mmCIF file of C-alpha atoms in Angstrom:
data_model
loop_
_atom_site.group_PDB
_atom_site.id
_atom_site.type_symbol
_atom_site.label_atom_id
_atom_site.label_comp_id
_atom_site.label_asym_id
_atom_site.label_seq_id
_atom_site.Cartn_x
_atom_site.Cartn_y
_atom_site.Cartn_z
ATOM 1 C CA ALA A 1 0.000 0.000 0.000
ATOM 2 C CA ALA A 2 1.106 3.605 -0.442
ATOM 3 C CA ALA A 3 0.360 7.028 1.054
ATOM 4 C CA VAL A 4 1.544 10.402 -0.254
ATOM 5 C CA ASP A 5 2.714 13.374 1.829
ATOM 6 C CA LEU A 6 3.185 16.276 -0.585
ATOM 7 C CA HIS A 7 4.507 18.466 2.240
ATOM 8 C CA THR A 8 7.677 16.334 2.405
ATOM 9 C CA ARG A 9 7.490 15.145 -1.248
ATOM 10 C CA SER A 10 7.316 11.581 0.122
ATOM 11 C CA VAL A 11 5.488 8.425 -0.872
ATOM 12 C CA PHE A 12 5.379 5.875 1.963
ATOM 13 C CA LEU A 13 5.071 2.196 1.021
ATOM 14 C CA THR A 14 4.394 -0.980 2.993
ATOM 15 C CA GLU A 15 5.749 -4.358 1.888
ATOM 16 C CA ASP A 16 3.664 -7.524 2.277
ATOM 17 C CA SER A 17 6.439 -9.884 3.358
ATOM 18 C CA GLY A 18 7.398 -11.448 6.685
ATOM 19 C CA SER A 19 10.774 -9.723 6.314
ATOM 20 C CA GLY A 20 9.246 -6.571 4.791
ATOM 21 C CA ARG A 21 10.223 -3.001 5.451
ATOM 22 C CA LEU A 22 8.509 0.374 5.525
ATOM 23 C CA TYR A 23 9.820 2.463 2.649
ATOM 24 C CA ARG A 24 9.622 6.045 1.570
ATOM 25 C CA PHE A 25 10.441 7.508 -1.801
ATOM 26 C CA VAL A 26 11.538 11.120 -1.366
ATOM 27 C CA ALA A 27 11.156 12.968 -4.639
ATOM 28 C CA ASP A 28 13.709 15.565 -5.646
ATOM 29 C CA GLY A 29 12.490 19.181 -5.467
ATOM 30 C CA SER A 30 12.267 19.377 -9.257
ATOM 31 C CA ASP A 31 9.900 16.373 -9.233
ATOM 32 C CA LEU A 32 7.039 18.390 -7.707
ATOM 33 C CA VAL A 33 4.970 20.079 -10.410
ATOM 34 C CA THR A 34 1.607 21.783 -10.681
ATOM 35 C CA GLY A 35 -1.008 19.823 -12.601
ATOM 36 C CA GLU A 36 -3.495 21.265 -15.094
ATOM 37 C CA ASP A 37 -6.022 21.476 -12.261
ATOM 38 C CA GLY A 38 -3.638 23.673 -10.250
ATOM 39 C CA MET A 39 -2.936 20.898 -7.729
ATOM 40 C CA PRO A 40 0.623 19.823 -6.838
ATOM 41 C CA ARG A 41 1.743 16.495 -8.249
ATOM 42 C CA LEU A 42 4.792 14.269 -7.921
ATOM 43 C CA GLN A 43 6.149 13.070 -11.239
ATOM 44 C CA MET A 44 7.946 10.142 -9.529
ATOM 45 C CA GLN A 45 10.875 10.490 -11.918
ATOM 46 C CA SER A 46 13.768 11.296 -9.596
ATOM 47 C CA GLY A 47 14.381 10.817 -5.904
ATOM 48 C CA THR A 48 15.681 8.464 -3.239
ATOM 49 C CA LEU A 49 14.219 5.192 -1.923
ATOM 50 C CA GLN A 50 14.784 4.659 1.799
ATOM 51 C CA ALA A 51 13.868 2.137 4.509
ATOM 52 C CA MET A 52 12.852 3.049 8.067
ATOM 53 C CA ASN A 53 15.133 2.120 10.951
ATOM 54 C CA ILE A 54 13.503 2.209 14.401
ATOM 55 C CA GLU A 55 16.027 3.030 17.113
ATOM 56 C CA GLY A 56 17.080 -0.212 18.803
ATOM 57 C CA TYR A 57 15.809 -2.378 15.927
ATOM 58 C CA GLU A 58 17.987 -1.214 13.050
ATOM 59 C CA ASN A 59 18.997 -3.079 9.894
ATOM 60 C CA GLY A 60 17.004 -6.296 10.157
ATOM 61 C CA GLY A 61 16.004 -5.869 13.797
ATOM 62 C CA TYR A 62 12.546 -6.821 14.975
ATOM 63 C CA ALA A 63 10.831 -6.349 18.359
ATOM 64 C CA GLU A 64 9.270 -9.716 19.230
ATOM 65 C CA ASP A 65 7.640 -8.254 22.356
ATOM 66 C CA ASP A 66 4.837 -5.822 21.469
ATOM 67 C CA ALA A 67 5.263 -3.946 24.762
ATOM 68 C CA LEU A 68 8.739 -2.797 23.695
ATOM 69 C CA LEU A 69 7.225 -0.600 20.984
ATOM 70 C CA ARG A 70 4.335 0.915 22.961
ATOM 71 C CA SER A 71 6.262 4.117 23.593
ATOM 72 C CA LEU A 72 7.664 6.672 21.180
ATOM 73 C CA HIS A 73 10.818 5.572 19.382
ATOM 74 C CA ARG A 74 13.037 7.743 17.210
ATOM 75 C CA VAL A 75 13.475 6.647 13.609
ATOM 76 C CA GLU A 76 16.004 7.302 10.885
ATOM 77 C CA TRP A 77 15.692 6.673 7.191
ATOM 78 C CA VAL A 78 18.499 4.860 5.386
ATOM 79 C CA ASP A 79 19.007 4.609 1.641
ATOM 80 C CA VAL A 80 18.285 1.152 0.272
ATOM 81 C CA GLN A 81 20.862 -0.656 -1.788
ATOM 82 C CA ARG A 82 20.170 -1.298 -5.474
ATOM 83 C CA ALA A 83 16.942 0.722 -5.436
ATOM 84 C CA ASP A 84 16.110 -0.306 -9.006
ATOM 85 C CA GLU A 85 15.744 -3.978 -8.024
ATOM 86 C CA PRO A 86 12.996 -5.766 -6.023
ATOM 87 C CA GLN A 87 13.978 -5.231 -2.401
ATOM 88 C CA GLY A 88 13.086 -8.783 -1.272
ATOM 89 C CA THR A 89 15.631 -10.105 -3.769
ATOM 90 C CA VAL A 90 18.185 -7.505 -2.668
ATOM 91 C CA ARG A 91 17.677 -8.499 1.003
ATOM 92 C CA GLU A 92 18.290 -12.160 0.182
ATOM 93 C CA ALA A 93 21.476 -11.315 -1.739
ATOM 94 C CA LEU A 94 22.791 -9.015 1.002
ATOM 95 C CA SER A 95 22.084 -11.641 3.679
ATOM 96 C CA ALA A 96 23.845 -14.330 1.637
ATOM 97 C CA GLU A 97 26.886 -12.023 1.355
ATOM 98 C CA GLY A 98 26.832 -11.347 5.088
ATOM 99 C CA SER A 99 26.169 -7.665 4.369
ATOM 100 C CA MET A 100 23.994 -5.270 6.347
ATOM 101 C CA VAL A 101 20.339 -5.258 5.242
ATOM 102 C CA PRO A 102 18.816 -1.771 5.680
ATOM 103 C CA GLY A 103 15.632 -1.193 7.653
ATOM 104 C CA THR A 104 13.640 -2.497 10.604
ATOM 105 C CA VAL A 105 11.429 -5.528 9.888
ATOM 106 C CA PHE A 106 7.684 -4.870 9.587
ATOM 107 C CA ASN A 107 6.140 -8.365 9.546
ATOM 108 C CA GLY A 108 3.719 -8.406 6.623
ATOM 109 C CA GLY A 109 3.108 -4.714 5.970
ATOM 110 C CA GLU A 110 -0.409 -4.007 4.749
ATOM 111 C CA GLY A 111 -2.579 -0.880 4.993
ATOM 112 C CA ILE A 112 -1.306 2.677 5.295
ATOM 113 C CA TRP A 113 -3.103 6.014 5.782
ATOM 114 C CA LEU A 114 -1.923 9.604 6.080
ATOM 115 C CA TYR A 115 -3.943 11.536 8.660
ATOM 116 C CA GLU A 116 -3.536 15.300 8.777
ATOM 117 C CA VAL A 117 -3.963 16.259 12.420
ATOM 118 C CA PRO A 118 -6.444 19.126 12.921
ATOM 119 C CA PRO A 119 -4.663 22.243 14.236
ATOM 120 C CA GLU A 120 -6.752 22.251 17.426
ATOM 121 C CA LEU A 121 -5.427 18.767 18.266
ATOM 122 C CA SER A 122 -1.809 19.341 17.244
ATOM 123 C CA GLN A 123 0.875 19.495 19.882
ATOM 124 C CA ILE A 124 4.571 18.764 20.290
ATOM 125 C CA PRO A 125 4.986 15.110 21.370
ATOM 126 C CA PRO A 126 7.418 14.016 24.085
ATOM 127 C CA GLY A 127 10.842 13.910 22.472
ATOM 128 C CA GLY A 128 9.656 15.941 19.505
ATOM 129 C CA SER A 129 10.630 19.405 18.355
ATOM 130 C CA ALA A 130 7.716 20.338 16.093
ATOM 131 C CA VAL A 131 3.944 20.421 16.357
ATOM 132 C CA THR A 132 2.545 17.193 14.907
ATOM 133 C CA ARG A 133 1.211 18.013 11.435
ATOM 134 C CA ALA A 134 0.474 14.521 10.112
ATOM 135 C CA LEU A 135 0.460 10.952 11.359
ATOM 136 C CA LEU A 136 1.038 7.951 9.165
ATOM 137 C CA PHE A 137 -0.905 4.895 10.368
ATOM 138 C CA LEU A 138 0.251 1.508 9.098
ATOM 139 C CA THR A 139 -0.533 -2.123 9.799
ATOM 140 C CA SER A 140 1.417 -5.368 9.765
ATOM 141 C CA LYS A 141 -0.604 -8.570 9.541
ATOM 142 C CA GLY A 142 2.111 -11.032 10.565
ATOM 143 C CA ASP A 143 2.000 -9.699 14.124
ATOM 144 C CA ASN A 144 -1.395 -7.881 14.095
ATOM 145 C CA ARG A 145 0.066 -4.443 14.839
ATOM 146 C CA VAL A 146 -0.991 -0.873 14.108
ATOM 147 C CA TYR A 147 1.675 1.836 14.233
ATOM 148 C CA ALA A 148 1.464 5.634 14.236
ATOM 149 C CA TYR A 149 4.398 7.547 12.742
ATOM 150 C CA ASP A 150 4.805 11.299 13.330
ATOM 151 C CA ILE A 151 6.372 12.380 10.038
ATOM 152 C CA ASP A 152 7.837 15.741 11.092
ATOM 153 C CA ASN A 153 9.196 14.528 14.446
ATOM 154 C CA ALA A 154 10.510 11.170 13.146
ATOM 155 C CA LEU A 155 8.819 9.268 15.997
ATOM 156 C CA ILE A 156 6.908 5.983 15.826
ATOM 157 C CA GLU A 157 4.762 4.139 18.353
ATOM 158 C CA LEU A 158 2.863 0.870 18.388
ATOM 159 C CA VAL A 159 -0.725 1.965 19.088
ATOM 160 C CA PHE A 160 -2.454 -1.426 18.831
ATOM 161 C CA ASP A 161 -1.628 -5.101 19.142
ATOM 162 C CA ASN A 162 -3.740 -8.148 19.972
ATOM 163 C CA SER A 163 -3.173 -7.843 23.722
ATOM 164 C CA PHE A 164 -5.704 -4.975 23.618
ATOM 165 C CA ILE A 165 -8.709 -7.137 22.653
ATOM 166 C CA ASP A 166 -10.293 -10.553 23.084
ATOM 167 C CA PRO A 167 -10.883 -12.298 20.754
ATOM 168 C CA PRO A 168 -7.796 -11.113 18.885
ATOM 169 C CA PHE A 169 -7.682 -9.747 15.343
ATOM 170 C CA ASP A 170 -6.908 -12.237 12.604
ATOM 171 C CA ASP A 171 -4.492 -10.633 10.112
ATOM 172 C CA VAL A 172 -4.953 -6.864 10.381
ATOM 173 C CA ASP A 173 -5.100 -5.451 6.885
ATOM 174 C CA ASN A 174 -6.324 -2.111 5.591
ATOM 175 C CA VAL A 175 -6.480 0.969 7.781
ATOM 176 C CA THR A 176 -8.182 4.336 7.483
ATOM 177 C CA VAL A 177 -8.816 7.268 9.805
ATOM 178 C CA SER A 178 -12.199 8.988 10.009
ATOM 179 C CA PRO A 179 -12.503 12.795 9.896
ATOM 180 C CA HIS A 180 -13.037 12.606 13.671
ATOM 181 C CA GLY A 181 -9.738 10.750 14.217
ATOM 182 C CA ASP A 182 -11.114 7.230 14.711
ATOM 183 C CA VAL A 183 -8.664 4.604 13.440
ATOM 184 C CA LEU A 184 -10.538 1.848 11.581
ATOM 185 C CA VAL A 185 -8.832 -1.445 10.751
ATOM 186 C CA ALA A 186 -9.995 -4.340 8.573
ATOM 187 C CA GLU A 187 -9.106 -8.013 9.056
ATOM 188 C CA ASP A 188 -8.058 -10.435 6.332
ATOM 189 C CA GLY A 189 -8.198 -13.637 8.344
ATOM 190 C CA GLU A 190 -10.044 -16.870 7.827
ATOM 191 C CA ALA A 191 -12.569 -16.487 10.653
#
């Protein structure tokens, strides 16, 4: 799935793989143009593809324990290697070589949604330096997680996992946020 943040010229992408990553394509400044309708558009012709590293779980790291991610964590974005090739194939080749594989593991990335926070609800989060403008919500079905990523403060937090409900979700999938800020998640399980 993909979500676009024109403010940062970024397209965020999930990857539906057990060893998947969260990616962003950051378009070069010249890539942003005005369409015939007067709206800004990304041409997607030039830019950089990056993978998210969550502090403490960098370059292939994964937090098995949900509780470890239930607080804000700083993130950094690292350039992927061989951006013009399928990243699953690149990961396999890098692992076989014993090389570092960029990005934190997101187990079965699925839905993604960009939520622009209303000004009356915006504030500076703990550890942040800017008022939260937009949150990126994303899901991973392999571990039934929902994350919230503060784009301008480079902070991520696990906001839902199956310990919150009974019976548990079966393969969280798509996600959306209502105009009132309600996070809605679909399941893709067999039940």
